[in-house]
XYZ file of C-alpha atoms in Angstrom:
359
model
C 0.548 -23.234 -41.795
C -2.667 -21.508 -42.886
C -1.705 -17.849 -43.083
C -3.847 -15.164 -41.476
C -1.325 -12.401 -42.211
C 1.521 -12.102 -44.705
C 4.024 -9.261 -44.381
C 6.069 -9.049 -47.571
C 9.163 -6.842 -47.914
C 7.584 -3.987 -45.968
C 9.644 -0.850 -45.409
C 8.732 2.487 -43.844
C 10.599 5.737 -43.271
C 9.686 8.877 -41.385
C 11.881 11.556 -42.910
C 15.493 10.464 -42.512
C 14.558 7.789 -39.977
C 13.953 4.290 -41.393
C 11.547 2.521 -39.047
C 11.315 -0.736 -41.037
C 13.786 -2.257 -43.485
C 12.155 -4.713 -45.915
C 10.508 -6.844 -43.219
C 8.872 -10.170 -44.147
C 7.075 -12.826 -42.072
C 3.814 -14.781 -41.860
C 1.319 -15.183 -39.012
C -0.844 -18.298 -38.846
C -4.579 -18.596 -38.298
C -5.510 -18.966 -34.606
C -1.991 -17.990 -33.565
C -0.978 -15.817 -30.640
C 1.870 -13.931 -32.312
C 3.948 -11.340 -30.468
C 6.159 -8.597 -31.846
C 8.770 -7.934 -29.162
C 11.448 -5.299 -29.075
C 12.732 -2.059 -27.572
C 11.264 1.373 -28.239
C 11.887 2.502 -31.808
C 12.381 -0.997 -33.233
C 9.377 -0.747 -35.618
C 6.879 -3.035 -33.873
C 4.174 -0.404 -33.323
C 4.653 0.913 -36.857
C 3.987 -2.599 -38.166
C 0.893 -2.930 -35.980
C -0.448 0.403 -37.226
C 0.081 -0.765 -40.803
C -1.941 -3.913 -40.142
C -4.689 -1.746 -38.641
C -4.603 0.609 -41.623
C -3.410 3.683 -39.713
C -0.100 3.751 -41.610
C 0.873 2.683 -45.135
C 4.174 1.043 -46.109
C 6.562 2.839 -48.438
C 7.221 -0.470 -50.182
C 5.965 -4.027 -49.837
C 2.554 -5.590 -49.287
C 0.289 -6.744 -46.446
C -2.115 -9.640 -46.953
C -5.003 -10.593 -44.680
C -6.213 -14.136 -45.388
C -4.663 -13.893 -48.842
C -6.144 -10.486 -49.712
C -3.993 -7.387 -50.202
C -5.141 -4.728 -47.706
C -2.684 -1.837 -48.137
C -5.257 0.194 -50.094
C -8.226 -0.813 -47.892
C -9.196 1.785 -45.213
C -9.177 0.740 -41.539
C -12.977 0.541 -41.110
C -13.265 -1.933 -43.977
C -10.681 -4.383 -42.642
C -11.775 -7.353 -40.496
C -9.247 -6.164 -37.926
C -9.781 -4.556 -34.512
C -7.280 -2.933 -32.155
C -7.010 -2.823 -28.354
C -4.997 0.183 -27.212
C -2.966 0.784 -24.068
C -5.285 3.691 -23.158
C -8.488 1.531 -23.419
C -10.208 4.317 -25.482
C -13.643 3.680 -23.956
C -16.447 6.228 -24.328
C -16.812 7.771 -20.831
C -20.445 8.864 -21.285
C -21.628 5.366 -22.287
C -22.374 2.369 -20.121
C -20.241 -0.740 -20.576
C -23.081 -2.350 -22.499
C -23.265 0.643 -24.829
C -19.497 0.669 -25.312
C -19.513 -2.965 -26.467
C -22.580 -2.407 -28.670
C -21.213 0.715 -30.378
C -19.182 -0.976 -33.090
C -21.946 -3.477 -33.838
C -24.455 -0.659 -34.331
C -22.090 1.010 -36.805
C -21.891 -2.266 -38.706
C -25.685 -2.299 -38.993
C -26.360 -5.416 -36.931
C -29.980 -6.050 -35.918
C -30.927 -5.057 -32.370
C -31.636 -8.615 -31.199
C -28.311 -9.829 -32.584
C -26.484 -6.915 -30.913
C -28.166 -7.633 -27.588
C -27.196 -11.308 -27.716
C -23.618 -10.581 -28.773
C -23.101 -7.905 -26.105
C -24.396 -10.268 -23.420
C -22.127 -13.034 -24.688
C -19.035 -10.810 -24.698
C -19.680 -9.326 -21.251
C -20.076 -12.831 -19.892
C -16.888 -13.964 -21.602
C -14.865 -11.233 -19.849
C -16.715 -11.722 -16.540
C -18.323 -8.272 -16.565
C -22.050 -9.058 -16.967
C -22.926 -7.813 -13.467
C -21.475 -4.363 -14.277
C -23.142 -3.833 -17.662
C -24.938 -0.646 -16.547
C -21.838 1.028 -15.098
C -19.693 3.624 -16.829
C -15.915 3.355 -17.363
C -15.087 5.826 -14.570
C -16.586 3.368 -12.064
C -14.157 0.602 -13.036
C -10.603 -0.397 -12.139
C -7.895 -0.453 -14.792
C -8.203 -4.207 -15.233
C -11.990 -3.991 -15.612
C -11.685 -1.251 -18.237
C -9.220 -3.406 -20.123
C -11.706 -6.291 -20.116
C -14.368 -4.039 -21.627
C -11.927 -2.819 -24.280
C -11.279 -6.470 -25.168
C -14.998 -7.290 -25.253
C -15.688 -4.336 -27.547
C -12.851 -5.290 -29.906
C -13.884 -8.965 -30.047
C -17.626 -8.363 -30.422
C -17.642 -7.793 -34.233
C -15.867 -11.144 -34.748
C -12.711 -9.753 -36.361
C -10.386 -12.023 -38.281
C -7.416 -10.520 -36.425
C -7.146 -8.728 -33.075
C -4.252 -6.297 -32.687
C -3.085 -5.509 -29.147
C -0.831 -2.476 -28.671
C 0.870 -2.927 -25.264
C -2.546 -3.288 -23.573
C -1.169 -4.372 -20.185
C 1.571 -1.806 -19.642
C -0.611 0.556 -17.558
C -1.612 -2.185 -15.084
C 0.159 -3.126 -11.861
C 2.241 -6.306 -11.660
C -0.320 -8.729 -10.216
C -3.083 -7.458 -12.480
C -0.802 -7.799 -15.518
C -0.138 -11.416 -14.577
C -3.871 -12.132 -14.190
C -4.703 -10.417 -17.490
C -2.049 -12.469 -19.293
C -3.934 -15.622 -18.322
C -7.238 -14.090 -19.421
C -5.863 -12.966 -22.779
C -4.449 -16.397 -23.558
C -7.753 -18.048 -22.572
C -9.725 -15.601 -24.741
C -7.493 -16.296 -27.718
C -7.879 -20.047 -27.363
C -11.646 -19.840 -26.831
C -12.365 -17.483 -29.738
C -9.899 -18.944 -32.240
C -9.069 -15.414 -33.428
C -5.523 -14.563 -34.487
C -3.964 -12.259 -31.873
C -1.067 -9.965 -32.807
C 0.433 -8.572 -29.608
C 2.997 -5.781 -29.343
C 5.132 -5.437 -26.215
C 8.584 -4.545 -24.942
C 8.036 -6.847 -21.944
C 9.902 -10.106 -22.543
C 8.048 -11.925 -19.742
C 4.674 -11.158 -21.357
C 5.952 -12.402 -24.700
C 7.411 -15.637 -23.329
C 4.313 -16.362 -21.233
C 1.553 -15.902 -23.819
C 2.913 -16.393 -27.312
C 2.815 -19.275 -29.747
C 5.598 -17.516 -31.654
C 7.601 -14.342 -31.120
C 9.206 -11.987 -33.623
C 12.082 -10.097 -31.995
C 12.563 -6.766 -33.740
C 15.579 -4.512 -33.512
C 16.815 -1.652 -35.644
C 13.893 -1.960 -38.056
C 14.673 -5.614 -38.840
C 13.297 -8.949 -37.664
C 16.190 -10.406 -35.693
C 14.570 -13.803 -35.009
C 11.189 -15.537 -35.169
C 10.483 -18.650 -33.128
C 8.639 -20.232 -30.248
C 9.305 -18.805 -26.778
C 11.618 -21.754 -26.065
C 13.566 -21.223 -29.307
C 13.914 -17.487 -28.710
C 15.162 -17.930 -25.149
C 17.232 -21.105 -25.449
C 18.528 -20.693 -29.014
C 19.064 -16.971 -29.740
C 20.565 -16.444 -33.165
C 22.600 -13.372 -32.297
C 23.821 -11.179 -29.472
C 20.899 -8.737 -29.796
C 18.290 -11.443 -29.124
C 20.267 -13.046 -26.304
C 20.733 -9.660 -24.649
C 17.154 -8.400 -25.046
C 15.313 -11.589 -24.058
C 16.290 -12.478 -20.500
C 19.628 -12.009 -18.804
C 22.848 -13.586 -19.934
C 26.615 -13.609 -19.484
C 28.589 -12.572 -22.551
C 32.163 -13.856 -22.730
C 34.669 -12.799 -25.355
C 36.101 -16.102 -26.679
C 38.448 -17.332 -29.396
C 36.983 -19.879 -31.808
C 39.523 -22.673 -32.291
C 37.477 -25.079 -34.401
C 33.926 -25.513 -35.760
C 32.237 -28.756 -36.779
C 28.609 -29.787 -37.223
C 26.998 -26.852 -35.410
C 29.521 -27.025 -32.551
C 32.422 -24.707 -31.818
C 35.473 -25.293 -29.660
C 36.374 -22.014 -28.012
C 38.968 -20.717 -25.584
C 37.411 -18.819 -22.710
C 38.935 -15.708 -21.102
C 39.817 -17.807 -18.052
C 41.877 -20.242 -20.159
C 39.445 -23.175 -20.425
C 38.805 -24.731 -23.849
C 35.182 -25.893 -24.249
C 32.973 -27.242 -27.049
C 29.465 -25.790 -27.207
C 26.647 -25.206 -29.765
C 27.192 -22.386 -32.262
C 24.664 -20.326 -34.211
C 25.148 -18.948 -37.686
C 28.420 -19.482 -39.476
C 30.968 -19.415 -36.669
C 34.491 -19.019 -38.003
C 37.890 -19.057 -36.394
C 38.670 -15.819 -34.596
C 36.954 -13.766 -31.928
C 33.312 -14.505 -31.002
C 30.822 -14.133 -28.153
C 29.759 -16.932 -25.827
C 26.376 -16.588 -24.096
C 25.502 -18.433 -20.869
C 22.288 -17.656 -18.957
C 22.800 -17.053 -15.189
C 20.288 -19.758 -14.229
C 22.219 -22.305 -16.316
C 25.282 -21.857 -14.105
C 25.417 -24.219 -11.134
C 27.322 -23.504 -7.942
C 28.693 -25.555 -5.083
C 27.296 -29.076 -4.809
C 24.985 -28.407 -7.783
C 28.047 -27.964 -10.016
C 29.571 -31.328 -9.148
C 28.846 -34.394 -11.224
C 27.022 -32.636 -14.093
C 26.672 -34.992 -17.066
C 28.404 -33.441 -20.108
C 29.326 -30.563 -17.816
C 32.006 -27.901 -17.869
C 33.414 -27.184 -14.411
C 35.865 -24.692 -12.933
C 36.168 -22.578 -9.782
C 34.879 -19.102 -8.988
C 35.141 -16.595 -6.153
C 31.836 -15.139 -4.862
C 32.123 -11.336 -4.819
C 28.468 -10.446 -4.093
C 25.040 -12.001 -3.639
C 21.425 -10.812 -3.646
C 18.682 -12.851 -1.992
C 15.465 -12.607 -4.061
C 13.208 -15.131 -2.335
C 12.969 -18.062 -4.710
C 16.452 -17.389 -6.080
C 19.750 -15.942 -4.932
C 21.733 -14.023 -7.552
C 25.532 -14.212 -7.358
C 28.406 -12.346 -8.933
C 31.520 -14.480 -9.377
C 35.102 -13.738 -10.259
C 36.638 -16.467 -12.433
C 40.303 -15.698 -13.066
C 39.493 -12.024 -13.571
C 36.297 -12.608 -15.566
C 32.959 -11.670 -14.020
C 30.059 -14.131 -14.202
C 26.497 -13.845 -12.906
C 24.714 -16.949 -11.593
C 21.227 -17.607 -10.203
C 20.690 -20.428 -7.716
C 17.243 -21.682 -6.791
C 16.534 -21.717 -3.065
C 14.999 -25.143 -2.586
C 14.653 -24.874 1.212
C 13.241 -22.211 3.510
C 16.685 -21.382 4.888
C 17.651 -19.944 1.523
C 21.091 -20.166 0.064
C 24.077 -20.579 2.344
C 26.999 -19.859 -0.009
C 28.718 -16.825 1.585
C 30.374 -13.858 -0.085
C 34.112 -14.530 -0.235
C 33.771 -18.279 -0.759
C 35.554 -20.107 -3.571
C 33.149 -22.659 -5.004
C 32.864 -25.141 -7.871
C 31.105 -23.587 -10.894
C 29.654 -25.542 -13.782
C 27.187 -25.642 -16.646
C 25.989 -28.130 -19.227
C 27.767 -27.581 -22.538
C 24.476 -27.548 -24.450
C 23.145 -24.633 -22.402
C 25.821 -22.224 -23.680
C 25.932 -20.800 -27.186
C 28.476 -19.186 -29.487
C 26.574 -16.348 -31.154
C 26.684 -14.798 -34.559
C 27.832 -11.187 -34.526
């Protein structure tokens, strides 16, 4: 991997609070890389360090192989898109996009061509003479992107830029961001606490928690193969079962479930005999006729205690010998799901879809 960014043993404290604890990872050229985590996990602090607004207490930051910790923000080939857009209200959209290029000393003809190109790229050419107050939130965000991309930065930093938009506009802007990243070939570093955004757009995701990188991987790896309970809990929904590890061999663990069934499933980390946590996503659990005849499946019975119809899916709560499980069943027909509350139904999941987690 050709490295656009290298974060090496970076730590940062604010008084007694340690925001980052010797964090290290690399980001590739032309990669859409997302830092995902809850508030206070250190993701925004890391982004501000890359932008030059904060300095690490220890460690180094390299941009295309060059140490940048001592380089001021305006001399880094890095631009930032903020949640608040930060557009100049007294300037037209054209002037907003041109502003940074003028400060860099570009020639007028070059600025004019670049501004026209960027407005066209974000589908805002027809509104070039308007001012930010005349735009919707999504349109202002497009202009903020055009302004940040205009100087041809090596890296674009995005600090939760979609969080102020409504649901449908966020979904549309996710598609536009991913298209922009592919078309420009610029490395995007995106910060969010929204797991759906991260899974939808990213080439790779770094899940941060407690000032540490908990896991780095593709969206599929993060969701399907979480390395610990924190990642499994933060990214998506899951069932956690307290189990007893009976035996481990070759990345598999045989465990005894709280409802008395012994099963063999994949294990992460160094699972050892004793107590552990089993994670099973609700959508991996099949009910009724879907649970019967699963190849390499684990089956048992459960009692439906509640259900919530959500259109494409129905969410169930099940009682399995005193243990509560949540399951999601896709509604494949317009009648929706017909499993009633109070029913006792077959329950099953593929062994490979569950995971014994490291502590």
